[in-house]
Amino acid sequence: MKTIILNGNPVEAEENTTVLTCAQKAGVRIPTLCYHKMLSAYSGCRVCLVEVSHRESKAPPRLMPACSTIIDDNMVVDTESETVKKARVFIIELMLSRCPDSEVIRRMAEEYGVFSGENDDVVRDYLLNRAPRVKETNCVLCGLCVRVCAEITERHALSFETRGVQRVVTSPFRKVASKCIGCGSCAYVCPTKTITVEEAE
Amino acid sequence: MASQYRMNLMVCTGTGCVSNKSLNIIDALNREIEANGLAEEVQVIPTGCNGFCANGPIIVVHPEEIFYQLVSEEDIPLLVEEHLLKGRPVQKLMYTPPETKNPVPTMSEIGFFKKQMLIVLSNRGIIDPENIDEYIARGGYKGAAKALTEMTPEQIIEEIKASGLRGRGGAGFPTGKKWEFCRNAKGDEKYIICNCDEGDPGAFMDRSVMESDPHEVLEGMVIGARAIGAKHGFIYLRDEYPLALERVLKAIDQATEYGLLGEDILGTGFDFTISVNRGAGAFVCGEETSLIGSLEGMVPEPRTRPPYPAVSGYKGSPTNINNVETWGNVPHIIARGAKWFSGIGTETSKGTKVFSLVGKVNNTGLVEVPMGIKLREIIYDIGGGIPDNKKLKAVQTGGPSGGCIPASLLDIPVDYESLKEIGSIMGSGGMIVMDEETCMVEVARYFLSFTLGESCGKCSPCREGTYHMHTILENITKGKGREEDIELLEKMGTLIKQTALCGLGNTAPNPVLTTIKHFRDEYEAHIRDKKCPAKVCKALITYTISKEKCTGCTLCAKNCPSKVITGERKAVHVIDQSGCIKCGICKSVCRFDAVEVE
Ligand SMILES: Cc1cc2nc3c(=O)[nH]c(=O)nc-3n(C[C@H](O)[C@H](O)[C@H](O)COP(=O)(O)O)c2cc1C
Ligand code: FES
């Protein structure tokens, strides 16, 4: 067993547990987007960032993804510090500028006060009101579909293509993959409901 | 260098000189030498990069160390007749400093070389990199022999720790400590990696080391493998470096043949092999966790640390990764001792650093300097100052992860801490000199366009954030900037640095943040006055022809690619602004300085 200090309180959990799992058990809520408990951690969306430091180390606290950071004795975790809140809101704002009509993202934004926050924040103002949209899509590139297809159904029918903002999720050669069994797992895990499954004729 | 020859002609065959036809020069030299019956007395040796790339092709004649530059095939008959036959060095091929106009005959007297201190590059231009005997004749593999026969792994690590060597790949982590972590990590199989992905634009230090002295890197890896307990090492080599690939493969073959790699090295029972992997062609491949993923056959994408590679790296085994130059220092430290090495440099930064000095500086090339040297010395004493007597504006270090240092801070010492303090980083060794005609907003935009294109797209702050920052910068350079944009860039940049997954995103905003810090007035001029003070940003400048100065020679009109300059011969010419593409050709062809930019 390992004990961490979570928002000031000692919390015990088994070895190799992530900060996220540990927090969930203790009833502390941390938002996630690219995480699914059945799949390997990806740590790409960054919405689960929390502040982590160590009692025995003089190093200042660092923002770490709760979904993949493994707990350790003497680890001190803060999920609600000013730094965490600012980082979290920034990530949600980035997501919102990418897919302004996604319901999940809008709900998340609501919950974490993006719409009710100060109106004179230049970053928020830019991302919500002025930034050009990267692509006309609600895909947030969380990669859940790619992982579920590879890790659960072991079909590998989806993957990322190209890099940076050009990145898209697609099937080999952009055709329906011969290995796709139409199971719909990808659509099921998609947080923004961007993948749809059609009945074959 | 074989001693039966009266003279040795070291011809640079680094990438720069080869592209300037140094291989043809070697053929021409051999032909002339043969024709003059000198083959028994004079030898031509192809070497690695000499460093003074701006002035290549380069030949250095030993033993007198006569330095010839900008040599062409046509110069060879003269050179052979005058110097080799008659013993009269050829003045017109020597380096002539712009200030004195007196040719400088020997290499060590040339300013470019005088203030350099060579450790990692100590064999450059002196040995044939494709011949292991020459490396050994210069003391090569002595360090490996000492480490394997006289030292325990713990002693090797202690020696590296005591030397104060820090990683040369960018972050400057203490090398001995890294080795110790990996040695102490649990695991049966351990690996070491040499990072030769070198993705920073304008940087070519690692390529040069690999091309001019591959055995130095191999020797460093043998020593490191012994210290850490690794049986196999990888060299991850940027695929754009074919010559380095050829040479390092040859070096591995030769070292294996000599029993310096493979099984039972030097009869000590220690086994170690090295394989070379060609880079997958993205900047992020140089980031250690992506690199390891790429070695494993996956798409190069970073992953969260911890766990660090020292604990869980290649195929989950403890893995130690170091930069080419870091490995290159190791044999020297073991052979000459930690005390010697730690005597060079400053309190926290020991030894030397190799920089590729490029941009608006007279002597571009590769330089190795002791840590603690002032930037001013690198740019003026070694670099020979700024061309055309222009004024220095800034120096960029650390590539897309680094920052711009203003001319007012030229006297800071070059070490990890000082550079960090002013918002830049040591980086892997790119050093770009910028003169008064450089627009700092445009520089920031350029670097952001690089990171935007190279962001892998895995984490949202780097992927989306660099896109937004780039868009804002582009608007500013187009005259569409808004009053709050500076604050916006600063805030967004700081958030991206904190939240991105890997070093690429953690450092991508640096060029923007440092230029805002030191050149805020330029940003303001773009945003408020819609002016580019350096007269670079096309949307913010106009070309006009001075009524007083124009003689009506028609040269500008003839050369204008858009054909928008009109005027009769001997009458004042006029530019039609609506069609002007602001290419600046009229200004560069005008002999009367009549074209003005505002
Ligand atoms: C985006 C990115 C690119 C990098 N590229 C290189 C590179 O080309 N060469 C290199 O040696 N290190 C590079 N690094 C640093 C490596 O991750 C790693 O720190 C280094 O190889 C460690 O070696 P050292 O301790 O000897 O410096 C890069 C880091 C990042 C974040
Ligand atoms: S849920 Fe942790 S980074 Fe996405």
PDB file of N, CA and C in Angstrom, chain B residues 87-156:
ATOM      1  N   GLY B  87      58.156  24.960 -52.666  1.00  0.00           N
ATOM      2  CA  GLY B  87      58.161  25.345 -51.249  1.00  0.00           C
ATOM      3  C   GLY B  87      57.698  26.763 -50.987  1.00  0.00           C
ATOM      4  N   ARG B  88      56.890  27.310 -51.916  1.00  0.00           N
ATOM      5  CA  ARG B  88      56.393  28.673 -51.706  1.00  0.00           C
ATOM      6  C   ARG B  88      54.878  28.646 -51.527  1.00  0.00           C
ATOM      7  N   PRO B  89      54.406  28.751 -50.287  1.00  0.00           N
ATOM      8  CA  PRO B  89      52.957  28.722 -50.069  1.00  0.00           C
ATOM      9  C   PRO B  89      52.233  29.784 -50.897  1.00  0.00           C
ATOM     10  N   VAL B  90      51.042  29.423 -51.351  1.00  0.00           N
ATOM     11  CA  VAL B  90      50.300  30.278 -52.282  1.00  0.00           C
ATOM     12  C   VAL B  90      49.452  31.298 -51.513  1.00  0.00           C
ATOM     13  N   GLN B  91      49.851  32.551 -51.584  1.00  0.00           N
ATOM     14  CA  GLN B  91      49.167  33.593 -50.805  1.00  0.00           C
ATOM     15  C   GLN B  91      47.715  33.792 -51.189  1.00  0.00           C
ATOM     16  N   LYS B  92      47.433  33.677 -52.468  1.00  0.00           N
ATOM     17  CA  LYS B  92      46.075  34.021 -52.887  1.00  0.00           C
ATOM     18  C   LYS B  92      45.029  33.022 -52.392  1.00  0.00           C
ATOM     19  N   LEU B  93      45.486  31.883 -51.905  1.00  0.00           N
ATOM     20  CA  LEU B  93      44.529  30.909 -51.376  1.00  0.00           C
ATOM     21  C   LEU B  93      44.445  30.957 -49.852  1.00  0.00           C
ATOM     22  N   MET B  94      45.169  31.901 -49.255  1.00  0.00           N
ATOM     23  CA  MET B  94      45.154  31.973 -47.797  1.00  0.00           C
ATOM     24  C   MET B  94      44.009  32.838 -47.299  1.00  0.00           C
ATOM     25  N   TYR B  95      43.720  32.685 -46.016  1.00  0.00           N
ATOM     26  CA  TYR B  95      42.672  33.504 -45.394  1.00  0.00           C
ATOM     27  C   TYR B  95      43.183  34.928 -45.214  1.00  0.00           C
ATOM     28  N   THR B  96      42.390  35.883 -45.636  1.00  0.00           N
ATOM     29  CA  THR B  96      42.780  37.281 -45.506  1.00  0.00           C
ATOM     30  C   THR B  96      41.715  38.023 -44.714  1.00  0.00           C
ATOM     31  N   PRO B  97      42.045  38.435 -43.478  1.00  0.00           N
ATOM     32  CA  PRO B  97      41.023  39.120 -42.692  1.00  0.00           C
ATOM     33  C   PRO B  97      40.641  40.439 -43.347  1.00  0.00           C
ATOM     34  N   PRO B  98      39.356  40.767 -43.346  1.00  0.00           N
ATOM     35  CA  PRO B  98      38.907  41.989 -44.003  1.00  0.00           C
ATOM     36  C   PRO B  98      39.585  43.243 -43.429  1.00  0.00           C
ATOM     37  N   GLU B  99      39.967  43.218 -42.144  1.00  0.00           N
ATOM     38  CA  GLU B  99      40.534  44.415 -41.525  1.00  0.00           C
ATOM     39  C   GLU B  99      41.939  44.712 -42.038  1.00  0.00           C
ATOM     40  N   THR B 100      42.788  43.679 -42.115  1.00  0.00           N
ATOM     41  CA  THR B 100      44.206  43.945 -42.362  1.00  0.00           C
ATOM     42  C   THR B 100      44.627  43.759 -43.818  1.00  0.00           C
ATOM     43  N   LYS B 101      43.883  42.932 -44.525  1.00  0.00           N
ATOM     44  CA  LYS B 101      44.244  42.605 -45.918  1.00  0.00           C
ATOM     45  C   LYS B 101      45.577  41.863 -46.035  1.00  0.00           C
ATOM     46  N   ASN B 102      46.097  41.371 -44.893  1.00  0.00           N
ATOM     47  CA  ASN B 102      47.317  40.560 -44.959  1.00  0.00           C
ATOM     48  C   ASN B 102      46.968  39.090 -44.854  1.00  0.00           C
ATOM     49  N   PRO B 103      47.365  38.294 -45.842  1.00  0.00           N
ATOM     50  CA  PRO B 103      47.047  36.875 -45.779  1.00  0.00           C
ATOM     51  C   PRO B 103      47.670  36.224 -44.545  1.00  0.00           C
ATOM     52  N   VAL B 104      46.901  35.364 -43.873  1.00  0.00           N
ATOM     53  CA  VAL B 104      47.413  34.658 -42.698  1.00  0.00           C
ATOM     54  C   VAL B 104      47.767  33.236 -43.115  1.00  0.00           C
ATOM     55  N   PRO B 105      49.047  32.865 -43.030  1.00  0.00           N
ATOM     56  CA  PRO B 105      49.432  31.560 -43.566  1.00  0.00           C
ATOM     57  C   PRO B 105      48.960  30.357 -42.738  1.00  0.00           C
ATOM     58  N   THR B 106      49.086  30.406 -41.420  1.00  0.00           N
ATOM     59  CA  THR B 106      48.821  29.163 -40.688  1.00  0.00           C
ATOM     60  C   THR B 106      47.481  29.196 -39.968  1.00  0.00           C
ATOM     61  N   MET B 107      46.954  27.993 -39.782  1.00  0.00           N
ATOM     62  CA  MET B 107      45.626  27.837 -39.229  1.00  0.00           C
ATOM     63  C   MET B 107      45.527  28.447 -37.836  1.00  0.00           C
ATOM     64  N   SER B 108      46.531  28.190 -36.977  1.00  0.00           N
ATOM     65  CA  SER B 108      46.390  28.614 -35.582  1.00  0.00           C
ATOM     66  C   SER B 108      46.446  30.128 -35.419  1.00  0.00           C
ATOM     67  N   GLU B 109      46.891  30.818 -36.450  1.00  0.00           N
ATOM     68  CA  GLU B 109      46.934  32.283 -36.332  1.00  0.00           C
ATOM     69  C   GLU B 109      45.635  32.939 -36.780  1.00  0.00           C
ATOM     70  N   ILE B 110      44.745  32.154 -37.355  1.00  0.00           N
ATOM     71  CA  ILE B 110      43.491  32.724 -37.851  1.00  0.00           C
ATOM     72  C   ILE B 110      42.529  32.906 -36.679  1.00  0.00           C
ATOM     73  N   GLY B 111      41.937  34.086 -36.603  1.00  0.00           N
ATOM     74  CA  GLY B 111      41.042  34.401 -35.490  1.00  0.00           C
ATOM     75  C   GLY B 111      39.996  33.332 -35.234  1.00  0.00           C
ATOM     76  N   PHE B 112      39.456  32.778 -36.314  1.00  0.00           N
ATOM     77  CA  PHE B 112      38.404  31.772 -36.190  1.00  0.00           C
ATOM     78  C   PHE B 112      38.859  30.599 -35.331  1.00  0.00           C
ATOM     79  N   PHE B 113      40.131  30.234 -35.417  1.00  0.00           N
ATOM     80  CA  PHE B 113      40.610  29.054 -34.687  1.00  0.00           C
ATOM     81  C   PHE B 113      41.248  29.400 -33.342  1.00  0.00           C
ATOM     82  N   LYS B 114      41.736  30.634 -33.215  1.00  0.00           N
ATOM     83  CA  LYS B 114      42.555  31.013 -32.062  1.00  0.00           C
ATOM     84  C   LYS B 114      41.856  30.796 -30.723  1.00  0.00           C
ATOM     85  N   LYS B 115      40.606  31.217 -30.616  1.00  0.00           N
ATOM     86  CA  LYS B 115      39.934  31.138 -29.314  1.00  0.00           C
ATOM     87  C   LYS B 115      39.175  29.839 -29.098  1.00  0.00           C
ATOM     88  N   GLN B 116      39.286  28.947 -30.048  1.00  0.00           N
ATOM     89  CA  GLN B 116      38.591  27.677 -29.869  1.00  0.00           C
ATOM     90  C   GLN B 116      39.421  26.750 -28.991  1.00  0.00           C
ATOM     91  N   MET B 117      38.725  25.821 -28.352  1.00  0.00           N
ATOM     92  CA  MET B 117      39.414  24.814 -27.560  1.00  0.00           C
ATOM     93  C   MET B 117      38.822  23.468 -27.948  1.00  0.00           C
ATOM     94  N   LEU B 118      39.632  22.607 -28.499  1.00  0.00           N
ATOM     95  CA  LEU B 118      39.085  21.388 -29.074  1.00  0.00           C
ATOM     96  C   LEU B 118      39.236  20.173 -28.160  1.00  0.00           C
ATOM     97  N   ILE B 119      38.125  19.602 -27.783  1.00  0.00           N
ATOM     98  CA  ILE B 119      38.139  18.309 -27.082  1.00  0.00           C
ATOM     99  C   ILE B 119      37.390  17.307 -27.961  1.00  0.00           C
ATOM    100  N   VAL B 120      36.105  17.548 -28.101  1.00  0.00           N
ATOM    101  CA  VAL B 120      35.295  16.631 -28.915  1.00  0.00           C
ATOM    102  C   VAL B 120      35.743  16.670 -30.377  1.00  0.00           C
ATOM    103  N   LEU B 121      36.144  17.847 -30.825  1.00  0.00           N
ATOM    104  CA  LEU B 121      36.554  17.983 -32.227  1.00  0.00           C
ATOM    105  C   LEU B 121      38.070  17.913 -32.385  1.00  0.00           C
ATOM    106  N   SER B 122      38.775  17.365 -31.375  1.00  0.00           N
ATOM    107  CA  SER B 122      40.240  17.451 -31.422  1.00  0.00           C
ATOM    108  C   SER B 122      40.844  16.718 -32.614  1.00  0.00           C
ATOM    109  N   ASN B 123      40.132  15.778 -33.183  1.00  0.00           N
ATOM    110  CA  ASN B 123      40.690  15.067 -34.336  1.00  0.00           C
ATOM    111  C   ASN B 123      40.209  15.624 -35.667  1.00  0.00           C
ATOM    112  N   ARG B 124      39.423  16.690 -35.607  1.00  0.00           N
ATOM    113  CA  ARG B 124      38.839  17.131 -36.866  1.00  0.00           C
ATOM    114  C   ARG B 124      39.915  17.657 -37.807  1.00  0.00           C
ATOM    115  N   GLY B 125      39.821  17.245 -39.022  1.00  0.00           N
ATOM    116  CA  GLY B 125      40.785  17.718 -40.001  1.00  0.00           C
ATOM    117  C   GLY B 125      42.177  17.145 -39.830  1.00  0.00           C
ATOM    118  N   ILE B 126      42.352  16.248 -38.868  1.00  0.00           N
ATOM    119  CA  ILE B 126      43.684  15.707 -38.637  1.00  0.00           C
ATOM    120  C   ILE B 126      43.751  14.240 -39.005  1.00  0.00           C
ATOM    121  N   ILE B 127      42.638  13.535 -38.834  1.00  0.00           N
ATOM    122  CA  ILE B 127      42.662  12.112 -39.175  1.00  0.00           C
ATOM    123  C   ILE B 127      41.687  11.808 -40.308  1.00  0.00           C
ATOM    124  N   ASP B 128      41.935  10.688 -40.944  1.00  0.00           N
ATOM    125  CA  ASP B 128      40.992  10.166 -41.911  1.00  0.00           C
ATOM    126  C   ASP B 128      39.927   9.413 -41.115  1.00  0.00           C
ATOM    127  N   PRO B 129      38.697   9.917 -41.110  1.00  0.00           N
ATOM    128  CA  PRO B 129      37.678   9.300 -40.255  1.00  0.00           C
ATOM    129  C   PRO B 129      37.346   7.861 -40.646  1.00  0.00           C
ATOM    130  N   GLU B 130      37.768   7.467 -41.830  1.00  0.00           N
ATOM    131  CA  GLU B 130      37.441   6.108 -42.269  1.00  0.00           C
ATOM    132  C   GLU B 130      38.565   5.135 -41.961  1.00  0.00           C
ATOM    133  N   ASN B 131      39.553   5.589 -41.194  1.00  0.00           N
ATOM    134  CA  ASN B 131      40.687   4.721 -40.904  1.00  0.00           C
ATOM    135  C   ASN B 131      40.917   4.647 -39.402  1.00  0.00           C
ATOM    136  N   ILE B 132      40.583   3.522 -38.813  1.00  0.00           N
ATOM    137  CA  ILE B 132      40.676   3.353 -37.359  1.00  0.00           C
ATOM    138  C   ILE B 132      42.118   3.497 -36.858  1.00  0.00           C
ATOM    139  N   ASP B 133      43.100   3.127 -37.696  1.00  0.00           N
ATOM    140  CA  ASP B 133      44.501   3.235 -37.269  1.00  0.00           C
ATOM    141  C   ASP B 133      44.878   4.671 -36.958  1.00  0.00           C
ATOM    142  N   GLU B 134      44.335   5.592 -37.733  1.00  0.00           N
ATOM    143  CA  GLU B 134      44.659   6.998 -37.492  1.00  0.00           C
ATOM    144  C   GLU B 134      44.063   7.453 -36.171  1.00  0.00           C
ATOM    145  N   TYR B 135      42.849   6.965 -35.867  1.00  0.00           N
ATOM    146  CA  TYR B 135      42.228   7.312 -34.586  1.00  0.00           C
ATOM    147  C   TYR B 135      43.074   6.756 -33.441  1.00  0.00           C
ATOM    148  N   ILE B 136      43.514   5.520 -33.600  1.00  0.00           N
ATOM    149  CA  ILE B 136      44.306   4.889 -32.537  1.00  0.00           C
ATOM    150  C   ILE B 136      45.661   5.595 -32.390  1.00  0.00           C
ATOM    151  N   ALA B 137      46.248   5.986 -33.513  1.00  0.00           N
ATOM    152  CA  ALA B 137      47.546   6.678 -33.467  1.00  0.00           C
ATOM    153  C   ALA B 137      47.449   7.994 -32.700  1.00  0.00           C
ATOM    154  N   ARG B 138      46.262   8.580 -32.666  1.00  0.00           N
ATOM    155  CA  ARG B 138      46.064   9.831 -31.929  1.00  0.00           C
ATOM    156  C   ARG B 138      45.596   9.567 -30.496  1.00  0.00           C
ATOM    157  N   GLY B 139      45.810   8.362 -30.009  1.00  0.00           N
ATOM    158  CA  GLY B 139      45.434   8.047 -28.627  1.00  0.00           C
ATOM    159  C   GLY B 139      44.056   7.467 -28.484  1.00  0.00           C
ATOM    160  N   GLY B 140      43.427   7.141 -29.602  1.00  0.00           N
ATOM    161  CA  GLY B 140      42.075   6.606 -29.559  1.00  0.00           C
ATOM    162  C   GLY B 140      41.998   5.225 -28.919  1.00  0.00           C
ATOM    163  N   TYR B 141      40.885   4.951 -28.275  1.00  0.00           N
ATOM    164  CA  TYR B 141      40.576   3.706 -27.560  1.00  0.00           C
ATOM    165  C   TYR B 141      41.449   3.481 -26.324  1.00  0.00           C
ATOM    166  N   LYS B 142      42.265   4.478 -25.976  1.00  0.00           N
ATOM    167  CA  LYS B 142      43.034   4.417 -24.730  1.00  0.00           C
ATOM    168  C   LYS B 142      42.071   4.503 -23.546  1.00  0.00           C
ATOM    169  N   GLY B 143      41.081   5.387 -23.663  1.00  0.00           N
ATOM    170  CA  GLY B 143      40.095   5.559 -22.595  1.00  0.00           C
ATOM    171  C   GLY B 143      39.306   4.274 -22.375  1.00  0.00           C
ATOM    172  N   ALA B 144      38.919   3.642 -23.483  1.00  0.00           N
ATOM    173  CA  ALA B 144      38.161   2.392 -23.371  1.00  0.00           C
ATOM    174  C   ALA B 144      39.021   1.321 -22.719  1.00  0.00           C
ATOM    175  N   ALA B 145      40.288   1.256 -23.139  1.00  0.00           N
ATOM    176  CA  ALA B 145      41.192   0.249 -22.573  1.00  0.00           C
ATOM    177  C   ALA B 145      41.335   0.464 -21.075  1.00  0.00           C
ATOM    178  N   LYS B 146      41.509   1.719 -20.680  1.00  0.00           N
ATOM    179  CA  LYS B 146      41.660   2.031 -19.257  1.00  0.00           C
ATOM    180  C   LYS B 146      40.385   1.658 -18.491  1.00  0.00           C
ATOM    181  N   ALA B 147      39.224   2.043 -19.062  1.00  0.00           N
ATOM    182  CA  ALA B 147      37.958   1.781 -18.371  1.00  0.00           C
ATOM    183  C   ALA B 147      37.711   0.284 -18.212  1.00  0.00           C
ATOM    184  N   LEU B 148      38.063  -0.486 -19.240  1.00  0.00           N
ATOM    185  CA  LEU B 148      37.760  -1.912 -19.206  1.00  0.00           C
ATOM    186  C   LEU B 148      38.766  -2.718 -18.384  1.00  0.00           C
ATOM    187  N   THR B 149      40.027  -2.264 -18.363  1.00  0.00           N
ATOM    188  CA  THR B 149      41.030  -3.093 -17.696  1.00  0.00           C
ATOM    189  C   THR B 149      41.418  -2.580 -16.311  1.00  0.00           C
ATOM    190  N   GLU B 150      41.260  -1.282 -16.066  1.00  0.00           N
ATOM    191  CA  GLU B 150      41.755  -0.766 -14.786  1.00  0.00           C
ATOM    192  C   GLU B 150      40.655  -0.259 -13.867  1.00  0.00           C
ATOM    193  N   MET B 151      39.429  -0.126 -14.373  1.00  0.00           N
ATOM    194  CA  MET B 151      38.399   0.517 -13.556  1.00  0.00           C
ATOM    195  C   MET B 151      37.177  -0.374 -13.375  1.00  0.00           C
ATOM    196  N   THR B 152      36.520  -0.249 -12.222  1.00  0.00           N
ATOM    197  CA  THR B 152      35.238  -0.926 -12.035  1.00  0.00           C
ATOM    198  C   THR B 152      34.162  -0.012 -12.621  1.00  0.00           C
ATOM    199  N   PRO B 153      32.998  -0.573 -12.940  1.00  0.00           N
ATOM    200  CA  PRO B 153      31.909   0.284 -13.448  1.00  0.00           C
ATOM    201  C   PRO B 153      31.630   1.453 -12.503  1.00  0.00           C
ATOM    202  N   GLU B 154      31.663   1.192 -11.208  1.00  0.00           N
ATOM    203  CA  GLU B 154      31.397   2.262 -10.233  1.00  0.00           C
ATOM    204  C   GLU B 154      32.450   3.366 -10.350  1.00  0.00           C
ATOM    205  N   GLN B 155      33.688   2.957 -10.553  1.00  0.00           N
ATOM    206  CA  GLN B 155      34.749   3.972 -10.683  1.00  0.00           C
ATOM    207  C   GLN B 155      34.562   4.820 -11.938  1.00  0.00           C
ATOM    208  N   ILE B 156      34.112   4.168 -13.000  1.00  0.00           N
ATOM    209  CA  ILE B 156      33.881   4.945 -14.233  1.00  0.00           C
ATOM    210  C   ILE B 156      32.815   6.000 -13.959  1.00  0.00           C
TER     211      ILE B 156
END
